[in-house]
Amino acid sequence: MTLNYFVQISALSIGDYKSYGSLRRFGVVARIVSIFGVCALFSAYHFYTAIIKSLGVSTQALNLEQIFIIGWHTQSLLSMMFIIHWQTSGSIKLIKENILISSTEKQITWLKLKKTCRLILTIVVCNVTVLMINLVYNWTTFFRTRPIRVIIEFGFFRDVFHSIYSLYGPYAWHISLCIFIVTVKSLELELREFNTNFKKILDSHALTLFTDVFNEAQITQNKLTRALLNKYVEHRKLAEKVTKVDEIFKFYVLIMLITGGAHTIFTVLSTIRQKGWIHMVFFAYDIFLCVWHLLGLCIIPAQVYREFRAVNDQLYRHTDIWMAYNLEVYEICQMFSENVSRSSIGISLCGFILITNRVIFTVSFLHYLFAYVWYRNYINQKSRDKNNAFRCLQHMLSFASNCNLAVIINHGDTPI
């Protein structure tokens, strides 16, 4: 299932968009790889069952490394569930037919989208390579350290299933993120192309309004009125596309940001505590993946928010179309500007707050402050009470929740 999506993204980055019709030949390979998905789900069940049993028997708290592993497995399992949901609900078909195909038919947007797909594929290949090295390292360590009796008692096979899940889970995690990035990036490129064409129309009509004689200027104003109406209708269609994408991904963005933000903090803290250089390399790569995940979920939606509202700036800057008074042009521009300003169009967190640059800055600041306070208390643990770190964690969690609640209460549905 997920291999088919991977092949489609590969076709986007390498070939023409018309190669979508030739992707059916990879269906057999996708079904074969789906067997690994079944093994991954089985190993996930075994993994979480062991965690629940250990928590029920032992009262000892989980350390950072265990929380780090649980975080990766949880995000991978959630990614599998979202991919299955998108496929069963028809969201993947809707994205390909209404968004990706319409974007790839435009040559400029198509070339820019290919660069994004190639960057995604490069990161996926690097991630799979590191995971394979980690897998071989763990298996060789297992054979060197475990006795034959443990291998006979199916201990090895349990680790094999866990290794399959550890390999297939991040693969599904990458595919879900790839689907989100490619879809939202195509919207952002369409909006950017719309703004470029809109600026050209305003520039061309603004130059002729004062250089022509009266009758020709009147004809130019009529052409400008029709052009503004056509662009207004086109902008409304783009707004409908953004709304559809937001309906598909709003729960995905919220859940993955919550789990990804917490996982990033524990990854940084686990990296600080590592001593061996091999573990430091793997944890540093995990930090890179966490940052890549958060940037992919936040930066491009913020660009969609900015590009959708760039029409107001262009109308405000082109004063030439306002100086030559025309009531129809005034009414259309005012309607255009007010609808864009008052709309809540964009990629949102579960539909109640839009992802903007200010939201990204606020959340990033809280994450860094949280990690810094925990690290300072971890350094002072040996000389002070060990409970100070956990008390500070509770204070920081309450502080962060109060800040987020204040943002929602103060701004409500209005984007910040």
JSON list of C-alpha atoms in Angstrom, two decimals, residues 181-318:
[
{"chain": "A", "resi": 181, "resn": "ILE", "atom": "CA", "xyz": [4.13, 18.00, 1.98]},
{"chain": "A", "resi": 182, "resn": "VAL", "atom": "CA", "xyz": [3.56, 17.32, -1.74]},
{"chain": "A", "resi": 183, "resn": "THR", "atom": "CA", "xyz": [-0.15, 18.16, -1.49]},
{"chain": "A", "resi": 184, "resn": "VAL", "atom": "CA", "xyz": [0.29, 21.39, 0.48]},
{"chain": "A", "resi": 185, "resn": "LYS", "atom": "CA", "xyz": [3.31, 22.42, -1.59]},
{"chain": "A", "resi": 186, "resn": "SER", "atom": "CA", "xyz": [1.30, 22.05, -4.80]},
{"chain": "A", "resi": 187, "resn": "LEU", "atom": "CA", "xyz": [-1.33, 24.39, -3.33]},
{"chain": "A", "resi": 188, "resn": "GLU", "atom": "CA", "xyz": [1.35, 26.89, -2.34]},
{"chain": "A", "resi": 189, "resn": "LEU", "atom": "CA", "xyz": [2.82, 26.84, -5.85]},
{"chain": "A", "resi": 190, "resn": "GLU", "atom": "CA", "xyz": [-0.60, 27.36, -7.42]},
{"chain": "A", "resi": 191, "resn": "LEU", "atom": "CA", "xyz": [-1.25, 30.34, -5.15]},
{"chain": "A", "resi": 192, "resn": "ARG", "atom": "CA", "xyz": [2.18, 31.77, -5.94]},
{"chain": "A", "resi": 193, "resn": "GLU", "atom": "CA", "xyz": [1.56, 31.44, -9.68]},
{"chain": "A", "resi": 194, "resn": "PHE", "atom": "CA", "xyz": [-1.82, 33.11, -9.24]},
{"chain": "A", "resi": 195, "resn": "ASN", "atom": "CA", "xyz": [-0.20, 36.03, -7.41]},
{"chain": "A", "resi": 196, "resn": "THR", "atom": "CA", "xyz": [2.41, 36.40, -10.16]},
{"chain": "A", "resi": 197, "resn": "ASN", "atom": "CA", "xyz": [-0.22, 36.53, -12.91]},
{"chain": "A", "resi": 198, "resn": "PHE", "atom": "CA", "xyz": [-2.39, 38.86, -10.83]},
{"chain": "A", "resi": 199, "resn": "LYS", "atom": "CA", "xyz": [0.52, 41.26, -10.42]},
{"chain": "A", "resi": 200, "resn": "LYS", "atom": "CA", "xyz": [1.16, 41.23, -14.18]},
{"chain": "A", "resi": 201, "resn": "ILE", "atom": "CA", "xyz": [-2.48, 42.11, -14.86]},
{"chain": "A", "resi": 202, "resn": "LEU", "atom": "CA", "xyz": [-2.41, 45.01, -12.43]},
{"chain": "A", "resi": 203, "resn": "ASP", "atom": "CA", "xyz": [0.88, 46.31, -13.84]},
{"chain": "A", "resi": 204, "resn": "SER", "atom": "CA", "xyz": [-0.26, 46.16, -17.45]},
{"chain": "A", "resi": 205, "resn": "HIS", "atom": "CA", "xyz": [-3.57, 47.92, -16.81]},
{"chain": "A", "resi": 206, "resn": "ALA", "atom": "CA", "xyz": [-2.04, 50.52, -14.49]},
{"chain": "A", "resi": 207, "resn": "LEU", "atom": "CA", "xyz": [0.40, 51.63, -17.20]},
{"chain": "A", "resi": 208, "resn": "THR", "atom": "CA", "xyz": [-2.31, 52.17, -19.81]},
{"chain": "A", "resi": 209, "resn": "LEU", "atom": "CA", "xyz": [-4.78, 54.03, -17.59]},
{"chain": "A", "resi": 210, "resn": "PHE", "atom": "CA", "xyz": [-2.85, 57.33, -17.79]},
{"chain": "A", "resi": 211, "resn": "THR", "atom": "CA", "xyz": [-1.07, 56.97, -21.13]},
{"chain": "A", "resi": 212, "resn": "ASP", "atom": "CA", "xyz": [-4.21, 56.46, -23.25]},
{"chain": "A", "resi": 213, "resn": "VAL", "atom": "CA", "xyz": [-6.80, 59.01, -24.24]},
{"chain": "A", "resi": 214, "resn": "PHE", "atom": "CA", "xyz": [-10.17, 59.13, -22.51]},
{"chain": "A", "resi": 215, "resn": "ASN", "atom": "CA", "xyz": [-12.03, 56.59, -24.67]},
{"chain": "A", "resi": 216, "resn": "GLU", "atom": "CA", "xyz": [-9.14, 54.13, -24.65]},
{"chain": "A", "resi": 217, "resn": "ALA", "atom": "CA", "xyz": [-8.73, 54.56, -20.88]},
{"chain": "A", "resi": 218, "resn": "GLN", "atom": "CA", "xyz": [-12.44, 53.74, -20.46]},
{"chain": "A", "resi": 219, "resn": "ILE", "atom": "CA", "xyz": [-11.96, 50.57, -22.47]},
{"chain": "A", "resi": 220, "resn": "THR", "atom": "CA", "xyz": [-8.93, 49.70, -20.34]},
{"chain": "A", "resi": 221, "resn": "GLN", "atom": "CA", "xyz": [-10.99, 50.12, -17.16]},
{"chain": "A", "resi": 222, "resn": "ASN", "atom": "CA", "xyz": [-13.65, 47.80, -18.54]},
{"chain": "A", "resi": 223, "resn": "LYS", "atom": "CA", "xyz": [-10.98, 45.22, -19.32]},
{"chain": "A", "resi": 224, "resn": "LEU", "atom": "CA", "xyz": [-9.59, 45.64, -15.81]},
{"chain": "A", "resi": 225, "resn": "THR", "atom": "CA", "xyz": [-13.06, 45.09, -14.34]},
{"chain": "A", "resi": 226, "resn": "ARG", "atom": "CA", "xyz": [-13.51, 41.83, -16.25]},
{"chain": "A", "resi": 227, "resn": "ALA", "atom": "CA", "xyz": [-9.97, 40.70, -15.38]},
{"chain": "A", "resi": 228, "resn": "LEU", "atom": "CA", "xyz": [-10.55, 41.37, -11.66]},
{"chain": "A", "resi": 229, "resn": "LEU", "atom": "CA", "xyz": [-13.82, 39.43, -11.72]},
{"chain": "A", "resi": 230, "resn": "ASN", "atom": "CA", "xyz": [-12.15, 36.47, -13.44]},
{"chain": "A", "resi": 231, "resn": "LYS", "atom": "CA", "xyz": [-9.30, 36.51, -10.93]},
{"chain": "A", "resi": 232, "resn": "TYR", "atom": "CA", "xyz": [-11.79, 36.72, -8.08]},
{"chain": "A", "resi": 233, "resn": "VAL", "atom": "CA", "xyz": [-13.56, 33.58, -9.33]},
{"chain": "A", "resi": 234, "resn": "GLU", "atom": "CA", "xyz": [-10.21, 31.81, -9.76]},
{"chain": "A", "resi": 235, "resn": "HIS", "atom": "CA", "xyz": [-9.15, 32.81, -6.26]},
{"chain": "A", "resi": 236, "resn": "ARG", "atom": "CA", "xyz": [-12.41, 31.38, -4.88]},
{"chain": "A", "resi": 237, "resn": "LYS", "atom": "CA", "xyz": [-11.66, 28.05, -6.57]},
{"chain": "A", "resi": 238, "resn": "LEU", "atom": "CA", "xyz": [-8.21, 28.01, -4.97]},
{"chain": "A", "resi": 239, "resn": "ALA", "atom": "CA", "xyz": [-9.85, 28.73, -1.62]},
{"chain": "A", "resi": 240, "resn": "GLU", "atom": "CA", "xyz": [-12.09, 25.69, -2.09]},
{"chain": "A", "resi": 241, "resn": "LYS", "atom": "CA", "xyz": [-9.00, 23.55, -2.77]},
{"chain": "A", "resi": 242, "resn": "VAL", "atom": "CA", "xyz": [-7.32, 24.79, 0.40]},
{"chain": "A", "resi": 243, "resn": "THR", "atom": "CA", "xyz": [-10.48, 24.05, 2.38]},
{"chain": "A", "resi": 244, "resn": "LYS", "atom": "CA", "xyz": [-10.62, 20.48, 1.04]},
{"chain": "A", "resi": 245, "resn": "VAL", "atom": "CA", "xyz": [-6.98, 19.88, 1.93]},
{"chain": "A", "resi": 246, "resn": "ASP", "atom": "CA", "xyz": [-7.55, 21.32, 5.40]},
{"chain": "A", "resi": 247, "resn": "GLU", "atom": "CA", "xyz": [-10.48, 18.94, 5.94]},
{"chain": "A", "resi": 248, "resn": "ILE", "atom": "CA", "xyz": [-8.26, 15.99, 5.03]},
{"chain": "A", "resi": 249, "resn": "PHE", "atom": "CA", "xyz": [-5.18, 16.89, 7.09]},
{"chain": "A", "resi": 250, "resn": "LYS", "atom": "CA", "xyz": [-6.43, 18.92, 10.07]},
{"chain": "A", "resi": 251, "resn": "PHE", "atom": "CA", "xyz": [-6.43, 15.99, 12.52]},
{"chain": "A", "resi": 252, "resn": "TYR", "atom": "CA", "xyz": [-3.17, 14.65, 11.10]},
{"chain": "A", "resi": 253, "resn": "VAL", "atom": "CA", "xyz": [-1.37, 17.96, 11.62]},
{"chain": "A", "resi": 254, "resn": "LEU", "atom": "CA", "xyz": [-2.67, 18.38, 15.18]},
{"chain": "A", "resi": 255, "resn": "ILE", "atom": "CA", "xyz": [-1.86, 14.85, 16.36]},
{"chain": "A", "resi": 256, "resn": "MET", "atom": "CA", "xyz": [1.55, 14.68, 14.68]},
{"chain": "A", "resi": 257, "resn": "LEU", "atom": "CA", "xyz": [2.54, 18.10, 16.01]},
{"chain": "A", "resi": 258, "resn": "ILE", "atom": "CA", "xyz": [1.64, 17.08, 19.56]},
{"chain": "A", "resi": 259, "resn": "THR", "atom": "CA", "xyz": [3.50, 13.77, 19.39]},
{"chain": "A", "resi": 260, "resn": "GLY", "atom": "CA", "xyz": [6.34, 15.18, 17.28]},
{"chain": "A", "resi": 261, "resn": "GLY", "atom": "CA", "xyz": [6.93, 18.17, 19.54]},
{"chain": "A", "resi": 262, "resn": "ALA", "atom": "CA", "xyz": [7.10, 16.04, 22.68]},
{"chain": "A", "resi": 263, "resn": "HIS", "atom": "CA", "xyz": [9.26, 13.47, 20.90]},
{"chain": "A", "resi": 264, "resn": "THR", "atom": "CA", "xyz": [11.69, 16.17, 19.75]},
{"chain": "A", "resi": 265, "resn": "ILE", "atom": "CA", "xyz": [12.23, 17.30, 23.34]},
{"chain": "A", "resi": 266, "resn": "PHE", "atom": "CA", "xyz": [12.92, 13.79, 24.60]},
{"chain": "A", "resi": 267, "resn": "THR", "atom": "CA", "xyz": [15.20, 13.10, 21.61]},
{"chain": "A", "resi": 268, "resn": "VAL", "atom": "CA", "xyz": [17.35, 16.12, 22.44]},
{"chain": "A", "resi": 269, "resn": "LEU", "atom": "CA", "xyz": [17.51, 15.16, 26.11]},
{"chain": "A", "resi": 270, "resn": "SER", "atom": "CA", "xyz": [18.36, 11.54, 25.25]},
{"chain": "A", "resi": 271, "resn": "THR", "atom": "CA", "xyz": [21.15, 12.71, 22.93]},
{"chain": "A", "resi": 272, "resn": "ILE", "atom": "CA", "xyz": [22.71, 14.77, 25.70]},
{"chain": "A", "resi": 273, "resn": "ARG", "atom": "CA", "xyz": [22.88, 11.71, 27.95]},
{"chain": "A", "resi": 274, "resn": "GLN", "atom": "CA", "xyz": [24.60, 9.45, 25.39]},
{"chain": "A", "resi": 275, "resn": "LYS", "atom": "CA", "xyz": [28.29, 8.64, 25.78]},
{"chain": "A", "resi": 276, "resn": "GLY", "atom": "CA", "xyz": [29.23, 6.36, 22.88]},
{"chain": "A", "resi": 277, "resn": "TRP", "atom": "CA", "xyz": [29.91, 8.01, 19.53]},
{"chain": "A", "resi": 278, "resn": "ILE", "atom": "CA", "xyz": [27.82, 5.46, 17.61]},
{"chain": "A", "resi": 279, "resn": "HIS", "atom": "CA", "xyz": [24.75, 6.23, 19.69]},
{"chain": "A", "resi": 280, "resn": "MET", "atom": "CA", "xyz": [25.45, 9.94, 19.39]},
{"chain": "A", "resi": 281, "resn": "VAL", "atom": "CA", "xyz": [25.44, 9.65, 15.58]},
{"chain": "A", "resi": 282, "resn": "PHE", "atom": "CA", "xyz": [22.12, 7.80, 15.53]},
{"chain": "A", "resi": 283, "resn": "PHE", "atom": "CA", "xyz": [20.52, 10.22, 17.98]},
{"chain": "A", "resi": 284, "resn": "ALA", "atom": "CA", "xyz": [21.82, 13.22, 16.02]},
{"chain": "A", "resi": 285, "resn": "TYR", "atom": "CA", "xyz": [20.19, 11.80, 12.92]},
{"chain": "A", "resi": 286, "resn": "ASP", "atom": "CA", "xyz": [16.97, 11.36, 14.90]},
{"chain": "A", "resi": 287, "resn": "ILE", "atom": "CA", "xyz": [17.12, 15.04, 15.84]},
{"chain": "A", "resi": 288, "resn": "PHE", "atom": "CA", "xyz": [17.42, 15.88, 12.15]},
{"chain": "A", "resi": 289, "resn": "LEU", "atom": "CA", "xyz": [14.34, 13.79, 11.39]},
{"chain": "A", "resi": 290, "resn": "CYS", "atom": "CA", "xyz": [12.40, 15.49, 14.19]},
{"chain": "A", "resi": 291, "resn": "VAL", "atom": "CA", "xyz": [13.30, 18.93, 12.88]},
{"chain": "A", "resi": 292, "resn": "TRP", "atom": "CA", "xyz": [12.45, 17.86, 9.33]},
{"chain": "A", "resi": 293, "resn": "HIS", "atom": "CA", "xyz": [9.09, 16.57, 10.57]},
{"chain": "A", "resi": 294, "resn": "LEU", "atom": "CA", "xyz": [8.20, 19.79, 12.39]},
{"chain": "A", "resi": 295, "resn": "LEU", "atom": "CA", "xyz": [9.34, 21.99, 9.50]},
{"chain": "A", "resi": 296, "resn": "GLY", "atom": "CA", "xyz": [7.35, 19.94, 7.01]},
{"chain": "A", "resi": 297, "resn": "LEU", "atom": "CA", "xyz": [4.22, 20.25, 9.14]},
{"chain": "A", "resi": 298, "resn": "CYS", "atom": "CA", "xyz": [4.57, 23.99, 9.82]},
{"chain": "A", "resi": 299, "resn": "ILE", "atom": "CA", "xyz": [6.58, 25.91, 7.22]},
{"chain": "A", "resi": 300, "resn": "ILE", "atom": "CA", "xyz": [4.64, 25.05, 4.06]},
{"chain": "A", "resi": 301, "resn": "PRO", "atom": "CA", "xyz": [1.17, 25.61, 5.66]},
{"chain": "A", "resi": 302, "resn": "ALA", "atom": "CA", "xyz": [2.42, 29.00, 6.85]},
{"chain": "A", "resi": 303, "resn": "GLN", "atom": "CA", "xyz": [3.48, 29.76, 3.25]},
{"chain": "A", "resi": 304, "resn": "VAL", "atom": "CA", "xyz": [-0.02, 28.82, 2.05]},
{"chain": "A", "resi": 305, "resn": "TYR", "atom": "CA", "xyz": [-1.47, 31.24, 4.60]},
{"chain": "A", "resi": 306, "resn": "ARG", "atom": "CA", "xyz": [0.83, 34.03, 3.38]},
{"chain": "A", "resi": 307, "resn": "GLU", "atom": "CA", "xyz": [0.35, 33.42, -0.35]},
{"chain": "A", "resi": 308, "resn": "PHE", "atom": "CA", "xyz": [-3.43, 33.28, -0.03]},
{"chain": "A", "resi": 309, "resn": "ARG", "atom": "CA", "xyz": [-3.49, 36.76, 1.52]},
{"chain": "A", "resi": 310, "resn": "ALA", "atom": "CA", "xyz": [-0.86, 38.29, -0.76]},
{"chain": "A", "resi": 311, "resn": "VAL", "atom": "CA", "xyz": [-3.66, 39.71, -2.93]},
{"chain": "A", "resi": 312, "resn": "ASN", "atom": "CA", "xyz": [-4.31, 42.44, -0.36]},
{"chain": "A", "resi": 313, "resn": "ASP", "atom": "CA", "xyz": [-0.72, 43.66, -0.54]},
{"chain": "A", "resi": 314, "resn": "GLN", "atom": "CA", "xyz": [-0.80, 43.79, -4.33]},
{"chain": "A", "resi": 315, "resn": "LEU", "atom": "CA", "xyz": [-4.07, 45.73, -4.40]},
{"chain": "A", "resi": 316, "resn": "TYR", "atom": "CA", "xyz": [-2.73, 48.15, -1.81]},
{"chain": "A", "resi": 317, "resn": "ARG", "atom": "CA", "xyz": [0.58, 48.76, -3.58]},
{"chain": "A", "resi": 318, "resn": "HIS", "atom": "CA", "xyz": [-0.87, 49.41, -7.05]}
]
